[in-house]
Amino acid sequence: MKMGTRSLLFDERGFSTIGMALAMIITLALIFTAAQVQQLSSASAEIQEVADSAALAAENEVAQFYLLAQICDAVLLSQTLAVMLTYGAGLVFLCVPFMQGLGQDLLAIGESLLSARSDFYKAATQSLNTLQDSLPFLAMGKASLVIAANANPHLGTSYAGLGILLPLQGQDIVASDLQGSEALAQEIRQSGDSIADEARKVEELAAEANEAKERAFMADCGANPEYCMYQRASTLAGMTGSENPLYSTVDTWSFSVALQRARAYYAKRYEQEAPASDDVMEQARSVLRKNFYAFAVDQMQEGYVHEDEARGFSANFPLMPKNTEEMKGTVLYSQEVYPLSELNGKTVMHAYDGCPGIGTIAGRGSLAARDRKNMPECPYCHLTSASMGKVASASTAIENGFEYHYNIVAEAAKEYQEKQGDYQQEASGVKQTVSDLMASLQSLVAQGASQRISVSPPGRVGALALVFSTAEVSSEGGYSNGFVKSSGTLGTRLAISAATLAPDSSEGSKTVITSLLDGLRDRVPWLSSTQGSTLLQIWSAALGSYGSGQEALVEGVRQVCSKSKLLSASGLGPWAADKLQSAIEALGLQAADLSAVRPVVVNSYHVLAADGSAFSSQVLSARSWALSYGEGTLLSTALSYLTYQGVSQLASLAGDFAVATIGFTGSPSGDQVLSVVLPSFIRGMSADAANSLVARLGSLFPTLSGVRQWE
């Protein structure tokens, strides 16, 4: 019997027919069972993917809100900085007479920007507060749209759900006033005309001073190859190189160059002086010339040139006597260097020791003593006071003499010093006024730079997505078989997911911010004017500094207040530009963190735990929350809050809702050229649709009875 039973299933020749049938039946049962399990698992897993997408969609609204707030913050800061640059550039241009028209325009624009900044700050704050109050509902709506979009009627899948932001409430954004802005605007307005008037006066004085310097430059070396100190020193004394330098422009030349050249010239002439022949008169003239050069060398040592910002300009160019009368006022007239002798019983003065008229030298005397004692003239050398007077007058009276050009430099230096003194006195008043206004601007902007738009919106911790599927999934999976039981169905299902914000690349935010002003010149013709172009350049630099720090702002100052635009006799323009740059550098402006944020799926536990609200705590503690339904459930509470908080705010977001509008108020047409608006999805959401969505979700709660417990 034992052998008979075995033979029914197998024998030595292989499986029996009955054994093969059983094996195939078991195999097919396993295959169809696995297929049914796979089908049911796929149906269950699909709802989790939908929940993940819904959580990302809800949290993405928060990410967009952060980007919008960042743009508003960038605009606010750029307006603050633009106020300083516009006002500052206006003050700079007021210091340059031919730029004063633009300067006055920029001061008016600066005052308008100051007012526009305050309006924008208040409008943006109010709008962002309105938007963040509606954010929980907007996130719920976006999540619900994503959930609904995943339904496939052909496959019998239908989903509904909501996204809940954690925390549910944000912190209000409060705009603070810019203290002292009105007083500063009034002070700048009142000071503008006086700065312009004083700057013109300073410019006139500086121009007169520069004319004197130009004359001195031409007399020293600027007229080369015509007669001048350089040409005469080269021709008469053979001076070259560093002892006789040549300058091509007055900008690189200074009065000290002429003084050093004169010192070198007279020292060289003293060394080189020798009679041209043995003639008595030539011998006498040579001695007189050498005495003159020795006198000039001593005089040059008393000369000086001082020129710096602290002490201003002062100089002393000792003048050479041009005639006998002027010679008598110098040591040349009183020095006792001439030999005396007796001739025919009278004392006679000679030009030099080798004069043929000298018998025995009886002492030495001065030309002053000779005139005083009325000494007779030597019949050989003919020395008189006029003899020495002619030495100086010969080279000072005509332009081929070195002293002729030297005296021009000396007189110009004296005039330059007088004009510079008047200029410095007038300029100090302008500089003091501008410095005080720049300091006040710096203080005001430092205060404004600290007034930033910082947000803590709903969903800053994350978003929770709850997704329901009420469509029944048959265990048959579209086919009937006798291997597994197929009478059951997969009923209502629930999935939960969470998302939070993670740092992303900053390039997107930087591009959005720096491109805010793109294309404005084409849309607003006024921006092509000098005033509009300057304003656009200023604001672009201010926007660039948001992501790059104050380097972009300093570079903007250099471009707007280019030194080539400010060149003038007084130099007040470049000084004021440097003052503005120093004030900006003192701000210590740092680049803002432009890192964008993007939603990522995370474990719901982390989001709920980080939130710490009563809602999240209840969800964490109530592991059987999915079995609960009715008015007291957590989901009902969430829907009630969302309905009250979100739908009540939604009406204010209808239509073309603009967060804030920026107008270039300096424009004659008053064109509004920049608006920060909400995405089209938000603008398209209606309160009726919101109420319908809430009602639909509320109707799903009773269907959750008896579903599997969430773990």
mmCIF file of N, CA, C and O in Angstrom, residues 344-402:
data_model
loop_
_atom_site.group_PDB
_atom_site.id
_atom_site.type_symbol
_atom_site.label_atom_id
_atom_site.label_comp_id
_atom_site.label_asym_id
_atom_site.label_seq_id
_atom_site.Cartn_x
_atom_site.Cartn_y
_atom_site.Cartn_z
ATOM 1 N N ASN A 344 95.347 161.425 -7.293
ATOM 2 C CA ASN A 344 95.340 162.885 -7.311
ATOM 3 C C ASN A 344 94.772 163.447 -6.017
ATOM 4 O O ASN A 344 94.014 164.413 -6.008
ATOM 5 N N GLY A 345 95.113 162.806 -4.928
ATOM 6 C CA GLY A 345 94.717 163.296 -3.619
ATOM 7 C C GLY A 345 93.288 162.976 -3.238
ATOM 8 O O GLY A 345 92.812 163.431 -2.191
ATOM 9 N N LYS A 346 92.643 162.176 -4.049
ATOM 10 C CA LYS A 346 91.255 161.825 -3.729
ATOM 11 C C LYS A 346 91.094 160.298 -3.688
ATOM 12 O O LYS A 346 91.793 159.565 -4.397
ATOM 13 N N THR A 347 90.123 159.870 -2.862
ATOM 14 C CA THR A 347 89.849 158.430 -2.759
ATOM 15 C C THR A 347 88.974 158.013 -3.927
ATOM 16 O O THR A 347 87.923 158.598 -4.178
ATOM 17 N N VAL A 348 89.427 156.943 -4.614
ATOM 18 C CA VAL A 348 88.714 156.433 -5.792
ATOM 19 C C VAL A 348 88.374 154.947 -5.561
ATOM 20 O O VAL A 348 89.188 154.193 -5.039
ATOM 21 N N MET A 349 87.139 154.559 -5.965
ATOM 22 C CA MET A 349 86.696 153.153 -5.834
ATOM 23 C C MET A 349 86.795 152.478 -7.194
ATOM 24 O O MET A 349 86.432 153.054 -8.223
ATOM 25 N N HIS A 350 87.296 151.216 -7.155
ATOM 26 C CA HIS A 350 87.518 150.458 -8.381
ATOM 27 C C HIS A 350 86.653 149.200 -8.392
ATOM 28 O O HIS A 350 86.253 148.680 -7.351
ATOM 29 N N ALA A 351 86.419 148.660 -9.596
ATOM 30 C CA ALA A 351 85.559 147.482 -9.746
ATOM 31 C C ALA A 351 86.251 146.207 -9.293
ATOM 32 O O ALA A 351 85.608 145.293 -8.742
ATOM 33 N N TYR A 352 87.611 146.123 -9.489
ATOM 34 C CA TYR A 352 88.309 144.879 -9.124
ATOM 35 C C TYR A 352 89.758 145.218 -8.771
ATOM 36 O O TYR A 352 90.272 146.295 -9.087
ATOM 37 N N ASP A 353 90.417 144.282 -8.147
ATOM 38 C CA ASP A 353 91.760 144.526 -7.616
ATOM 39 C C ASP A 353 92.788 144.778 -8.719
ATOM 40 O O ASP A 353 93.801 145.458 -8.491
ATOM 41 N N GLY A 354 92.551 144.237 -9.915
ATOM 42 C CA GLY A 354 93.538 144.383 -10.987
ATOM 43 C C GLY A 354 93.332 145.609 -11.842
ATOM 44 O O GLY A 354 93.950 145.718 -12.911
ATOM 45 N N CYS A 355 92.478 146.523 -11.427
ATOM 46 C CA CYS A 355 92.222 147.712 -12.231
ATOM 47 C C CYS A 355 93.522 148.533 -12.374
ATOM 48 O O CYS A 355 94.224 148.784 -11.381
ATOM 49 N N PRO A 356 93.909 148.990 -13.589
ATOM 50 C CA PRO A 356 95.144 149.774 -13.805
ATOM 51 C C PRO A 356 95.171 151.078 -13.011
ATOM 52 O O PRO A 356 96.247 151.659 -12.783
ATOM 53 N N GLY A 357 94.016 151.520 -12.584
ATOM 54 C CA GLY A 357 93.969 152.786 -11.869
ATOM 55 C C GLY A 357 94.355 152.658 -10.405
ATOM 56 O O GLY A 357 94.445 153.669 -9.694
ATOM 57 N N ILE A 358 94.611 151.421 -9.920
ATOM 58 C CA ILE A 358 94.945 151.235 -8.511
ATOM 59 C C ILE A 358 96.455 151.300 -8.341
ATOM 60 O O ILE A 358 97.205 150.584 -9.012
ATOM 61 N N GLY A 359 96.877 152.167 -7.445
ATOM 62 C CA GLY A 359 98.285 152.172 -7.067
ATOM 63 C C GLY A 359 98.475 151.214 -5.904
ATOM 64 O O GLY A 359 99.050 150.133 -6.037
ATOM 65 N N THR A 360 98.023 151.687 -4.802
ATOM 66 C CA THR A 360 98.060 150.846 -3.600
ATOM 67 C C THR A 360 96.652 150.793 -3.031
ATOM 68 O O THR A 360 95.997 151.823 -2.873
ATOM 69 N N ILE A 361 96.199 149.596 -2.721
ATOM 70 C CA ILE A 361 94.848 149.443 -2.164
ATOM 71 C C ILE A 361 94.835 149.990 -0.750
ATOM 72 O O ILE A 361 95.609 149.573 0.109
ATOM 73 N N ALA A 362 93.946 150.961 -0.541
ATOM 74 C CA ALA A 362 93.876 151.632 0.760
ATOM 75 C C ALA A 362 92.653 151.187 1.562
ATOM 76 O O ALA A 362 92.243 151.880 2.488
ATOM 77 N N GLY A 363 92.093 150.055 1.212
ATOM 78 C CA GLY A 363 90.901 149.569 1.921
ATOM 79 C C GLY A 363 89.804 149.166 0.942
ATOM 80 O O GLY A 363 90.011 149.154 -0.279
ATOM 81 N N ARG A 364 88.636 148.881 1.499
ATOM 82 C CA ARG A 364 87.518 148.468 0.643
ATOM 83 C C ARG A 364 86.259 149.199 1.096
ATOM 84 O O ARG A 364 86.103 149.554 2.256
ATOM 85 N N GLY A 365 85.350 149.391 0.151
ATOM 86 C CA GLY A 365 84.140 150.133 0.466
ATOM 87 C C GLY A 365 82.952 149.635 -0.336
ATOM 88 O O GLY A 365 83.062 148.729 -1.167
ATOM 89 N N SER A 366 81.817 150.242 -0.087
ATOM 90 C CA SER A 366 80.582 149.854 -0.765
ATOM 91 C C SER A 366 80.160 150.931 -1.744
ATOM 92 O O SER A 366 80.605 152.079 -1.658
ATOM 93 N N LEU A 367 79.260 150.519 -2.636
ATOM 94 C CA LEU A 367 78.730 151.488 -3.587
ATOM 95 C C LEU A 367 77.936 152.561 -2.860
ATOM 96 O O LEU A 367 77.914 153.734 -3.287
ATOM 97 N N ALA A 368 77.314 152.185 -1.758
ATOM 98 C CA ALA A 368 76.566 153.167 -0.979
ATOM 99 C C ALA A 368 77.504 154.225 -0.414
ATOM 100 O O ALA A 368 77.202 155.432 -0.422
ATOM 101 N N ALA A 369 78.686 153.792 0.085
ATOM 102 C CA ALA A 369 79.664 154.733 0.637
ATOM 103 C C ALA A 369 80.217 155.635 -0.461
ATOM 104 O O ALA A 369 80.448 156.840 -0.244
ATOM 105 N N ARG A 370 80.422 155.083 -1.650
ATOM 106 C CA ARG A 370 80.931 155.891 -2.760
ATOM 107 C C ARG A 370 79.974 157.025 -3.095
ATOM 108 O O ARG A 370 80.390 158.181 -3.277
ATOM 109 N N ASP A 371 78.638 156.675 -3.156
ATOM 110 C CA ASP A 371 77.662 157.709 -3.483
ATOM 111 C C ASP A 371 77.553 158.724 -2.356
ATOM 112 O O ASP A 371 77.386 159.940 -2.601
ATOM 113 N N ARG A 372 77.649 158.222 -1.140
ATOM 114 C CA ARG A 372 77.502 159.118 0.002
ATOM 115 C C ARG A 372 78.663 160.119 0.060
ATOM 116 O O ARG A 372 78.472 161.302 0.388
ATOM 117 N N LYS A 373 79.865 159.660 -0.261
ATOM 118 C CA LYS A 373 81.053 160.525 -0.202
ATOM 119 C C LYS A 373 81.348 161.205 -1.535
ATOM 120 O O LYS A 373 82.324 161.961 -1.642
ATOM 121 N N ASN A 374 80.522 160.867 -2.518
ATOM 122 C CA ASN A 374 80.658 161.501 -3.827
ATOM 123 C C ASN A 374 82.066 161.323 -4.389
ATOM 124 O O ASN A 374 82.725 162.279 -4.821
ATOM 125 N N MET A 375 82.532 160.065 -4.373
ATOM 126 C CA MET A 375 83.887 159.768 -4.854
ATOM 127 C C MET A 375 83.960 159.954 -6.362
ATOM 128 O O MET A 375 82.988 159.696 -7.076
ATOM 129 N N PRO A 376 85.122 160.373 -6.868
ATOM 130 C CA PRO A 376 85.286 160.516 -8.318
ATOM 131 C C PRO A 376 85.318 159.146 -9.002
ATOM 132 O O PRO A 376 85.626 158.133 -8.385
ATOM 133 N N GLU A 377 84.973 159.122 -10.278
ATOM 134 C CA GLU A 377 84.928 157.877 -11.038
ATOM 135 C C GLU A 377 86.320 157.491 -11.496
ATOM 136 O O GLU A 377 87.116 158.331 -11.905
ATOM 137 N N CYS A 378 86.626 156.179 -11.438
ATOM 138 C CA CYS A 378 87.912 155.665 -11.911
ATOM 139 C C CYS A 378 87.969 155.844 -13.422
ATOM 140 O O CYS A 378 87.035 155.430 -14.130
ATOM 141 N N PRO A 379 89.063 156.433 -13.945
ATOM 142 C CA PRO A 379 89.150 156.651 -15.391
ATOM 143 C C PRO A 379 89.337 155.367 -16.193
ATOM 144 O O PRO A 379 89.230 155.396 -17.419
ATOM 145 N N TYR A 380 89.604 154.258 -15.524
ATOM 146 C CA TYR A 380 89.856 153.000 -16.231
ATOM 147 C C TYR A 380 88.619 152.059 -16.221
ATOM 148 O O TYR A 380 88.162 151.614 -17.254
ATOM 149 N N CYS A 381 88.133 151.758 -15.019
ATOM 150 C CA CYS A 381 87.000 150.791 -14.923
ATOM 151 C C CYS A 381 85.646 151.492 -14.854
ATOM 152 O O CYS A 381 84.607 150.857 -15.011
ATOM 153 N N HIS A 382 85.654 152.802 -14.565
ATOM 154 C CA HIS A 382 84.435 153.609 -14.569
ATOM 155 C C HIS A 382 83.337 153.022 -13.663
ATOM 156 O O HIS A 382 82.159 152.960 -14.037
ATOM 157 N N LEU A 383 83.712 152.564 -12.478
ATOM 158 C CA LEU A 383 82.739 151.976 -11.547
ATOM 159 C C LEU A 383 81.834 153.042 -10.949
ATOM 160 O O LEU A 383 82.308 154.036 -10.405
ATOM 161 N N THR A 384 80.501 152.796 -11.056
ATOM 162 C CA THR A 384 79.496 153.628 -10.392
ATOM 163 C C THR A 384 78.370 152.702 -9.915
ATOM 164 O O THR A 384 78.356 151.499 -10.224
ATOM 165 N N SER A 385 77.430 153.260 -9.210
ATOM 166 C CA SER A 385 76.265 152.457 -8.789
ATOM 167 C C SER A 385 75.486 151.969 -10.003
ATOM 168 O O SER A 385 74.934 150.858 -10.016
ATOM 169 N N ALA A 386 75.451 152.807 -11.040
ATOM 170 C CA ALA A 386 74.742 152.414 -12.257
ATOM 171 C C ALA A 386 75.387 151.216 -12.918
ATOM 172 O O ALA A 386 74.704 150.439 -13.619
ATOM 173 N N SER A 387 76.707 151.041 -12.697
ATOM 174 C CA SER A 387 77.392 149.884 -13.288
ATOM 175 C C SER A 387 76.779 148.586 -12.773
ATOM 176 O O SER A 387 76.523 147.654 -13.551
ATOM 177 N N MET A 388 76.531 148.504 -11.461
ATOM 178 C CA MET A 388 75.892 147.303 -10.899
ATOM 179 C C MET A 388 74.417 147.244 -11.287
ATOM 180 O O MET A 388 73.868 146.171 -11.536
ATOM 181 N N GLY A 389 73.744 148.383 -11.368
ATOM 182 C CA GLY A 389 72.342 148.401 -11.766
ATOM 183 C C GLY A 389 72.135 147.845 -13.154
ATOM 184 O O GLY A 389 71.126 147.179 -13.428
ATOM 185 N N LYS A 390 73.110 148.093 -14.046
ATOM 186 C CA LYS A 390 72.990 147.606 -15.415
ATOM 187 C C LYS A 390 73.140 146.091 -15.511
ATOM 188 O O LYS A 390 72.575 145.461 -16.411
ATOM 189 N N VAL A 391 73.876 145.501 -14.572
ATOM 190 C CA VAL A 391 74.055 144.035 -14.594
ATOM 191 C C VAL A 391 72.700 143.351 -14.454
ATOM 192 O O VAL A 391 72.381 142.382 -15.147
ATOM 193 N N ALA A 392 71.885 143.850 -13.537
ATOM 194 C CA ALA A 392 70.571 143.240 -13.310
ATOM 195 C C ALA A 392 69.577 143.626 -14.399
ATOM 196 O O ALA A 392 68.831 142.783 -14.898
ATOM 197 N N SER A 393 69.595 144.902 -14.766
ATOM 198 C CA SER A 393 68.585 145.357 -15.725
ATOM 199 C C SER A 393 68.775 144.741 -17.092
ATOM 200 O O SER A 393 67.809 144.569 -17.838
ATOM 201 N N ALA A 394 70.000 144.368 -17.424
ATOM 202 C CA ALA A 394 70.268 143.811 -18.746
ATOM 203 C C ALA A 394 69.520 142.503 -18.968
ATOM 204 O O ALA A 394 69.094 142.196 -20.080
ATOM 205 N N SER A 395 69.339 141.705 -17.905
ATOM 206 C CA SER A 395 68.688 140.396 -18.075
ATOM 207 C C SER A 395 67.248 140.372 -17.566
ATOM 208 O O SER A 395 66.569 139.361 -17.694
ATOM 209 N N THR A 396 66.797 141.474 -16.995
ATOM 210 C CA THR A 396 65.420 141.507 -16.499
ATOM 211 C C THR A 396 64.502 142.344 -17.384
ATOM 212 O O THR A 396 63.290 142.159 -17.362
ATOM 213 N N ALA A 397 65.072 143.229 -18.158
ATOM 214 C CA ALA A 397 64.248 144.145 -18.947
ATOM 215 C C ALA A 397 63.799 143.526 -20.258
ATOM 216 O O ALA A 397 62.769 143.918 -20.817
ATOM 217 N N ILE A 398 64.524 142.553 -20.778
ATOM 218 C CA ILE A 398 64.177 141.956 -22.071
ATOM 219 C C ILE A 398 64.025 140.444 -21.896
ATOM 220 O O ILE A 398 64.618 139.829 -21.012
ATOM 221 N N GLU A 399 63.226 139.840 -22.790
ATOM 222 C CA GLU A 399 62.828 138.451 -22.582
ATOM 223 C C GLU A 399 63.927 137.439 -22.863
ATOM 224 O O GLU A 399 63.763 136.255 -22.572
ATOM 225 N N ASN A 400 65.082 137.861 -23.408
ATOM 226 C CA ASN A 400 66.155 136.889 -23.592
ATOM 227 C C ASN A 400 67.009 136.736 -22.341
ATOM 228 O O ASN A 400 68.000 136.019 -22.343
ATOM 229 N N GLY A 401 66.610 137.428 -21.278
ATOM 230 C CA GLY A 401 67.323 137.263 -20.018
ATOM 231 C C GLY A 401 66.603 136.284 -19.090
ATOM 232 O O GLY A 401 65.361 136.209 -19.062
ATOM 233 N N PHE A 402 67.354 135.546 -18.297
ATOM 234 C CA PHE A 402 66.774 134.563 -17.373
ATOM 235 C C PHE A 402 65.907 135.253 -16.322
ATOM 236 O O PHE A 402 64.810 134.787 -15.996
#
